[in-house]
CSV table of C-alpha atoms in Angstrom, one decimal:
chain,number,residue,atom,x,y,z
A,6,UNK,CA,0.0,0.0,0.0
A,7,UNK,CA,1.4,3.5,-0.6
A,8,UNK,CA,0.6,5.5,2.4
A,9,UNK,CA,0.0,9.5,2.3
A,10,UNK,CA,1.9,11.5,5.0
A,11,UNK,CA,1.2,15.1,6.0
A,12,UNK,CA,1.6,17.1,8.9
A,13,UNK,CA,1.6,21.0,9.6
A,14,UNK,CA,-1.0,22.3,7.1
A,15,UNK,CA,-1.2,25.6,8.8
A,16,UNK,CA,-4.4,26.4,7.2
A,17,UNK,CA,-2.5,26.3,3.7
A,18,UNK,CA,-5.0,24.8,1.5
A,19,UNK,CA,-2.9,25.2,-1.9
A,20,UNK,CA,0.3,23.6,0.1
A,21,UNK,CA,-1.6,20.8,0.8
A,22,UNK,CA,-3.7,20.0,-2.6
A,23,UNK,CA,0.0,20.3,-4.0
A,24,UNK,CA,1.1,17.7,-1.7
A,25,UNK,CA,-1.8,15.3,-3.1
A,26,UNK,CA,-0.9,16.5,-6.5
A,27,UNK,CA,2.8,15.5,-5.7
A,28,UNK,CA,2.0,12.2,-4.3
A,29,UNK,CA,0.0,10.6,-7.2
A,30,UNK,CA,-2.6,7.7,-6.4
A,31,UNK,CA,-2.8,6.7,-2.7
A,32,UNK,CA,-4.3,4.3,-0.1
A,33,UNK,CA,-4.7,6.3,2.3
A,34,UNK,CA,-3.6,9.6,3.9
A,35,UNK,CA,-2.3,10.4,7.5
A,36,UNK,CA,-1.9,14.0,8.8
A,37,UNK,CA,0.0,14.1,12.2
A,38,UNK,CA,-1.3,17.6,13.4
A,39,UNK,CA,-1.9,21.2,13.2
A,40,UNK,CA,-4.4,21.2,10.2
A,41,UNK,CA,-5.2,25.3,11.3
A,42,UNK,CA,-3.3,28.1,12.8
A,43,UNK,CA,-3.9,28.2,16.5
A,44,UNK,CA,-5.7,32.1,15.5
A,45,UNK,CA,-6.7,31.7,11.6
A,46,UNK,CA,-9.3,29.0,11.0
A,47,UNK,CA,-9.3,27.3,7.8
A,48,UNK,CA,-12.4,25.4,6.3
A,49,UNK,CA,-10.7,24.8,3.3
A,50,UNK,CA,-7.9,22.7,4.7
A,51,UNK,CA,-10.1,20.8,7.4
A,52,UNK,CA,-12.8,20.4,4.7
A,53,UNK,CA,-10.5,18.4,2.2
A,54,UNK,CA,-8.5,16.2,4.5
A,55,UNK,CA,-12.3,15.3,5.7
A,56,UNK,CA,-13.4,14.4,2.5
A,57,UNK,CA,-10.0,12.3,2.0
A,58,UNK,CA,-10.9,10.1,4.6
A,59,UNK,CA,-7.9,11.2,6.2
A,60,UNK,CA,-6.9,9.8,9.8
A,61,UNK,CA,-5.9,13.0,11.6
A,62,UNK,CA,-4.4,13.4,15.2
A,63,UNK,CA,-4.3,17.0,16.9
A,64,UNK,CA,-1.2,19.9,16.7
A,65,UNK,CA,-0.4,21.8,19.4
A,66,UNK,CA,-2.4,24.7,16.9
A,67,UNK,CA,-5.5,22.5,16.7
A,68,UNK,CA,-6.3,22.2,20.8
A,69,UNK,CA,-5.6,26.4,21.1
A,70,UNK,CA,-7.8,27.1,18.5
A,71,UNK,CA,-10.2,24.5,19.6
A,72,UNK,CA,-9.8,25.9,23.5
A,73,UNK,CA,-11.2,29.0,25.0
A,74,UNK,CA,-8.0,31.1,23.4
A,75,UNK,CA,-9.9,30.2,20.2
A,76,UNK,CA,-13.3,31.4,20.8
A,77,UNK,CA,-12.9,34.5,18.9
A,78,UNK,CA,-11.5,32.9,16.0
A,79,UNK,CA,-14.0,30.0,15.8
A,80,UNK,CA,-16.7,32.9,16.4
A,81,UNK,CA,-16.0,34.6,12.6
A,82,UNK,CA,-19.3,34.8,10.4
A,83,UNK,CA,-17.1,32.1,7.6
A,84,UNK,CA,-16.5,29.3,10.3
A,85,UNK,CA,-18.4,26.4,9.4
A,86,UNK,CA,-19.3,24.6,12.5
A,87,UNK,CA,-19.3,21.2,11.2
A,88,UNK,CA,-16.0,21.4,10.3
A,89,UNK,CA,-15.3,22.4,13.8
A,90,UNK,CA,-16.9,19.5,15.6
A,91,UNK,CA,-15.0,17.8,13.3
A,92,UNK,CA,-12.0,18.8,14.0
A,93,UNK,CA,-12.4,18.3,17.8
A,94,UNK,CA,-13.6,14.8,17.2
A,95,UNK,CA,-9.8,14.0,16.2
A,96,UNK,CA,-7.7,12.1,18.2
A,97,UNK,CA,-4.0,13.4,20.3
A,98,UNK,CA,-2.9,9.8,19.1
A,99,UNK,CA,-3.2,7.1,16.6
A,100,UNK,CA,-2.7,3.2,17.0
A,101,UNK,CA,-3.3,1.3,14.1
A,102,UNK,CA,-2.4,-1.0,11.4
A,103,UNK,CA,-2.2,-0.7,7.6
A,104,UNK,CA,-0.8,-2.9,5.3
A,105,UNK,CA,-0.2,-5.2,7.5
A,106,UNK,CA,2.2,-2.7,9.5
A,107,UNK,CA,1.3,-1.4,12.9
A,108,UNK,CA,1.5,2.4,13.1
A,109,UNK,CA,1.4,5.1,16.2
A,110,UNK,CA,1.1,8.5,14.9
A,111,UNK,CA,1.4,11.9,17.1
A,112,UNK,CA,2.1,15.6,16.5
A,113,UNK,CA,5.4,15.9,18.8
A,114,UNK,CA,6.1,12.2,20.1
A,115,UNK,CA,4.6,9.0,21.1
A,116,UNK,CA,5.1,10.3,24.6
A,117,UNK,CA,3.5,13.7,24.6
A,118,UNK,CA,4.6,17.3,25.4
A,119,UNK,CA,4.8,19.7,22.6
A,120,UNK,CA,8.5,19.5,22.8
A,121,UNK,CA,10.0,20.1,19.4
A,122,UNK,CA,12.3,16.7,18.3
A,123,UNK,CA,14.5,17.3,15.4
A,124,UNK,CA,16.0,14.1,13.7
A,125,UNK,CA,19.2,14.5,15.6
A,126,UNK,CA,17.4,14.6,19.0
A,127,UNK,CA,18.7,11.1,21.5
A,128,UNK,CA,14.8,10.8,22.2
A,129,UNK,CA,14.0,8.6,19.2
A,130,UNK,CA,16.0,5.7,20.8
A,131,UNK,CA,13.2,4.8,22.6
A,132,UNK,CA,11.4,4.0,20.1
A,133,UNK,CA,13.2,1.0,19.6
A,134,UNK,CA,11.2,-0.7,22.8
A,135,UNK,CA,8.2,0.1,20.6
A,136,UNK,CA,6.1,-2.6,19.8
A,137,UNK,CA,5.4,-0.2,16.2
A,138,UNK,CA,6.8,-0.6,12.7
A,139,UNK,CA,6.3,3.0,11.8
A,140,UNK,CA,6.3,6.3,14.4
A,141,UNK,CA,4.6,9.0,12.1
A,142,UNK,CA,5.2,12.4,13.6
A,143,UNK,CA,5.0,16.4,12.8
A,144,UNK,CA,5.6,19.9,14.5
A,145,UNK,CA,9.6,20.1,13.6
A,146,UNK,CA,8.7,20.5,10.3
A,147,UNK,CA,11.8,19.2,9.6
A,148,UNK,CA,11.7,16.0,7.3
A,149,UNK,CA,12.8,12.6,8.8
A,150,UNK,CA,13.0,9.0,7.8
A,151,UNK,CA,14.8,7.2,10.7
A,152,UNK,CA,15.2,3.6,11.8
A,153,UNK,CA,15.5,3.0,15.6
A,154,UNK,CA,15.7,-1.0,15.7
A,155,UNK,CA,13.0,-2.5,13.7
A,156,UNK,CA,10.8,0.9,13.9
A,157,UNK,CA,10.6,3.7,11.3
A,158,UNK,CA,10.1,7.0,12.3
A,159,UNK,CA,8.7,9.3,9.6
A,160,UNK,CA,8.6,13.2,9.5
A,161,UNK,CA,6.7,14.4,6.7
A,162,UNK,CA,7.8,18.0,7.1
A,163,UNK,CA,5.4,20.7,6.5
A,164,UNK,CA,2.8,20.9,3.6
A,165,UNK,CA,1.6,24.7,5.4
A,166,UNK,CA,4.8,26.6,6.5
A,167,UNK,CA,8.4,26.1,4.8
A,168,UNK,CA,10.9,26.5,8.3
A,169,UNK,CA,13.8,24.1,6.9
A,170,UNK,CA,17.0,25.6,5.1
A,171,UNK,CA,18.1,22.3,4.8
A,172,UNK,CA,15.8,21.4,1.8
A,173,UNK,CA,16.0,25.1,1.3
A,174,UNK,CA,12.5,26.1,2.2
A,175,UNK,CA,10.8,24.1,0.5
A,176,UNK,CA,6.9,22.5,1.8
A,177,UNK,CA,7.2,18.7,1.6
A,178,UNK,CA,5.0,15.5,2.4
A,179,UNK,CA,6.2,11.7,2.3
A,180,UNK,CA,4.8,8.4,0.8
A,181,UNK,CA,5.3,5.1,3.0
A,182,UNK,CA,5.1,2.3,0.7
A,183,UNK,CA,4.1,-0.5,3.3
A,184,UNK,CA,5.1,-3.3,1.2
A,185,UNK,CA,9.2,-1.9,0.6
A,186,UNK,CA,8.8,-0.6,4.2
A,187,UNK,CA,10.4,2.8,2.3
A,188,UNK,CA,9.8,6.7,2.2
A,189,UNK,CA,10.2,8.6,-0.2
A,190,UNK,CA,9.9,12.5,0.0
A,191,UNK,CA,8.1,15.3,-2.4
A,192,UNK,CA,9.7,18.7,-1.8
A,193,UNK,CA,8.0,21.3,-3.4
A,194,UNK,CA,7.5,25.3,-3.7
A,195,UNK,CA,4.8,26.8,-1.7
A,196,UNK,CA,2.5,27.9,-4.3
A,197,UNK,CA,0.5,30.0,-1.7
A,198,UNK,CA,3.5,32.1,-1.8
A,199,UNK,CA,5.8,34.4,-4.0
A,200,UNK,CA,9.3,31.9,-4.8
A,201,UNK,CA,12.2,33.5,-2.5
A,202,UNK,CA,14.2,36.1,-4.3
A,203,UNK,CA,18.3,36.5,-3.6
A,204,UNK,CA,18.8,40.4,-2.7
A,205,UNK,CA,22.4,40.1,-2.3
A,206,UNK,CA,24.8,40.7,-5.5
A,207,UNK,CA,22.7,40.5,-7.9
A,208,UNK,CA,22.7,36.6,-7.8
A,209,UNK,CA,19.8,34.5,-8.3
């Protein structure tokens, strides 16, 4: 099964229709967290991962907006309600299978907190005592495809908000193909977003 990875939407609706575009013909789709901004709610974004069928977990952006520091941004005449509820019917954490491969999906970490893990970080040891073949996980957006023992951890990266100068700001998303037990990334220009312009010398 090829698997659909996103994480860190951020409300970007173009970012992530890209990211499906990128992808090509999937099983399914996973989004580990922070769909909206924790201020700016987003129909779009909710509305089409929805409509995929997508498995969703919460961000550390989804439970503000979705707490009482939300109520003024949920209260604006273009919030859809439904889409709401929605949202808030999403889980912090997801244990499942597909493909024959057990997953556990968060936005930070298996283990909570909204501590920011980059690929480097000592934590992801422990996800060799793991009974999981695949860790899918967000917030860094940083992407990450790590083995820790027999477990995979996957970062998609962002499909909302470019942070990385490693792939040099560029939105990405991953496919898990289940049956290869590989990743493979799709790094991509926001198109929400003018391209990034060199100011210095001329260059570009």
């Amino acid at each position: 099964m090829r698997i659909g990875i996103v994480s860190d939407v951020h409300g970007n609706v173009p970012g992530l229709q890209a990211a499906l575009d990128h992808m090509g013909p999937i099983d399914e789709l996973l989004c580990a967290g922070d769909t909206v901004y924790q201020y700016r709610w987003s129909n779009e974004t909710v509305e089409l991962l929805r409509d995929c069928g997508a498995r969703v977990v919460l961000g550390n952006h989804d439970v503000v907006i979705l707490g009482r520091d939300g109520e003024r941004a949920r209260a604006m005449d273009h919030v859809r309600e439904d889409l709401v509820e929605w949202l808030r019917e999403q889980p912090y954490s997801i244990d499942a299978e597909v493909g024959g491969r057990r997953f556990l999906m968060a936005h930070s970490s298996p283990w909570g907190g909204w501590e920011y893990h980059y690929p480097h970080d000592p934590l992801w040891r422990k996800t060799e005592s793991l009974e999981h073949d695949v860790v899918v996980t967000g917030h860094t957006h940083v992407p990450m495809a790590a083995r820790f023992g027999q477990t995979l951890v996957i970062n998609p990266g962002s499909v909302g908000e470019a942070r990385h100068p490693g792939n040099g700001y560029r939105l990405s998303c991953a496919v898990w193909d289940t049956a290869a037990d590989e990743v493979h990334f799709h790094e991509y220009e926001d198109p929400a977003r003018p391209s990034r312009v060199l100011a210095s010398g001329g260059a570009s």
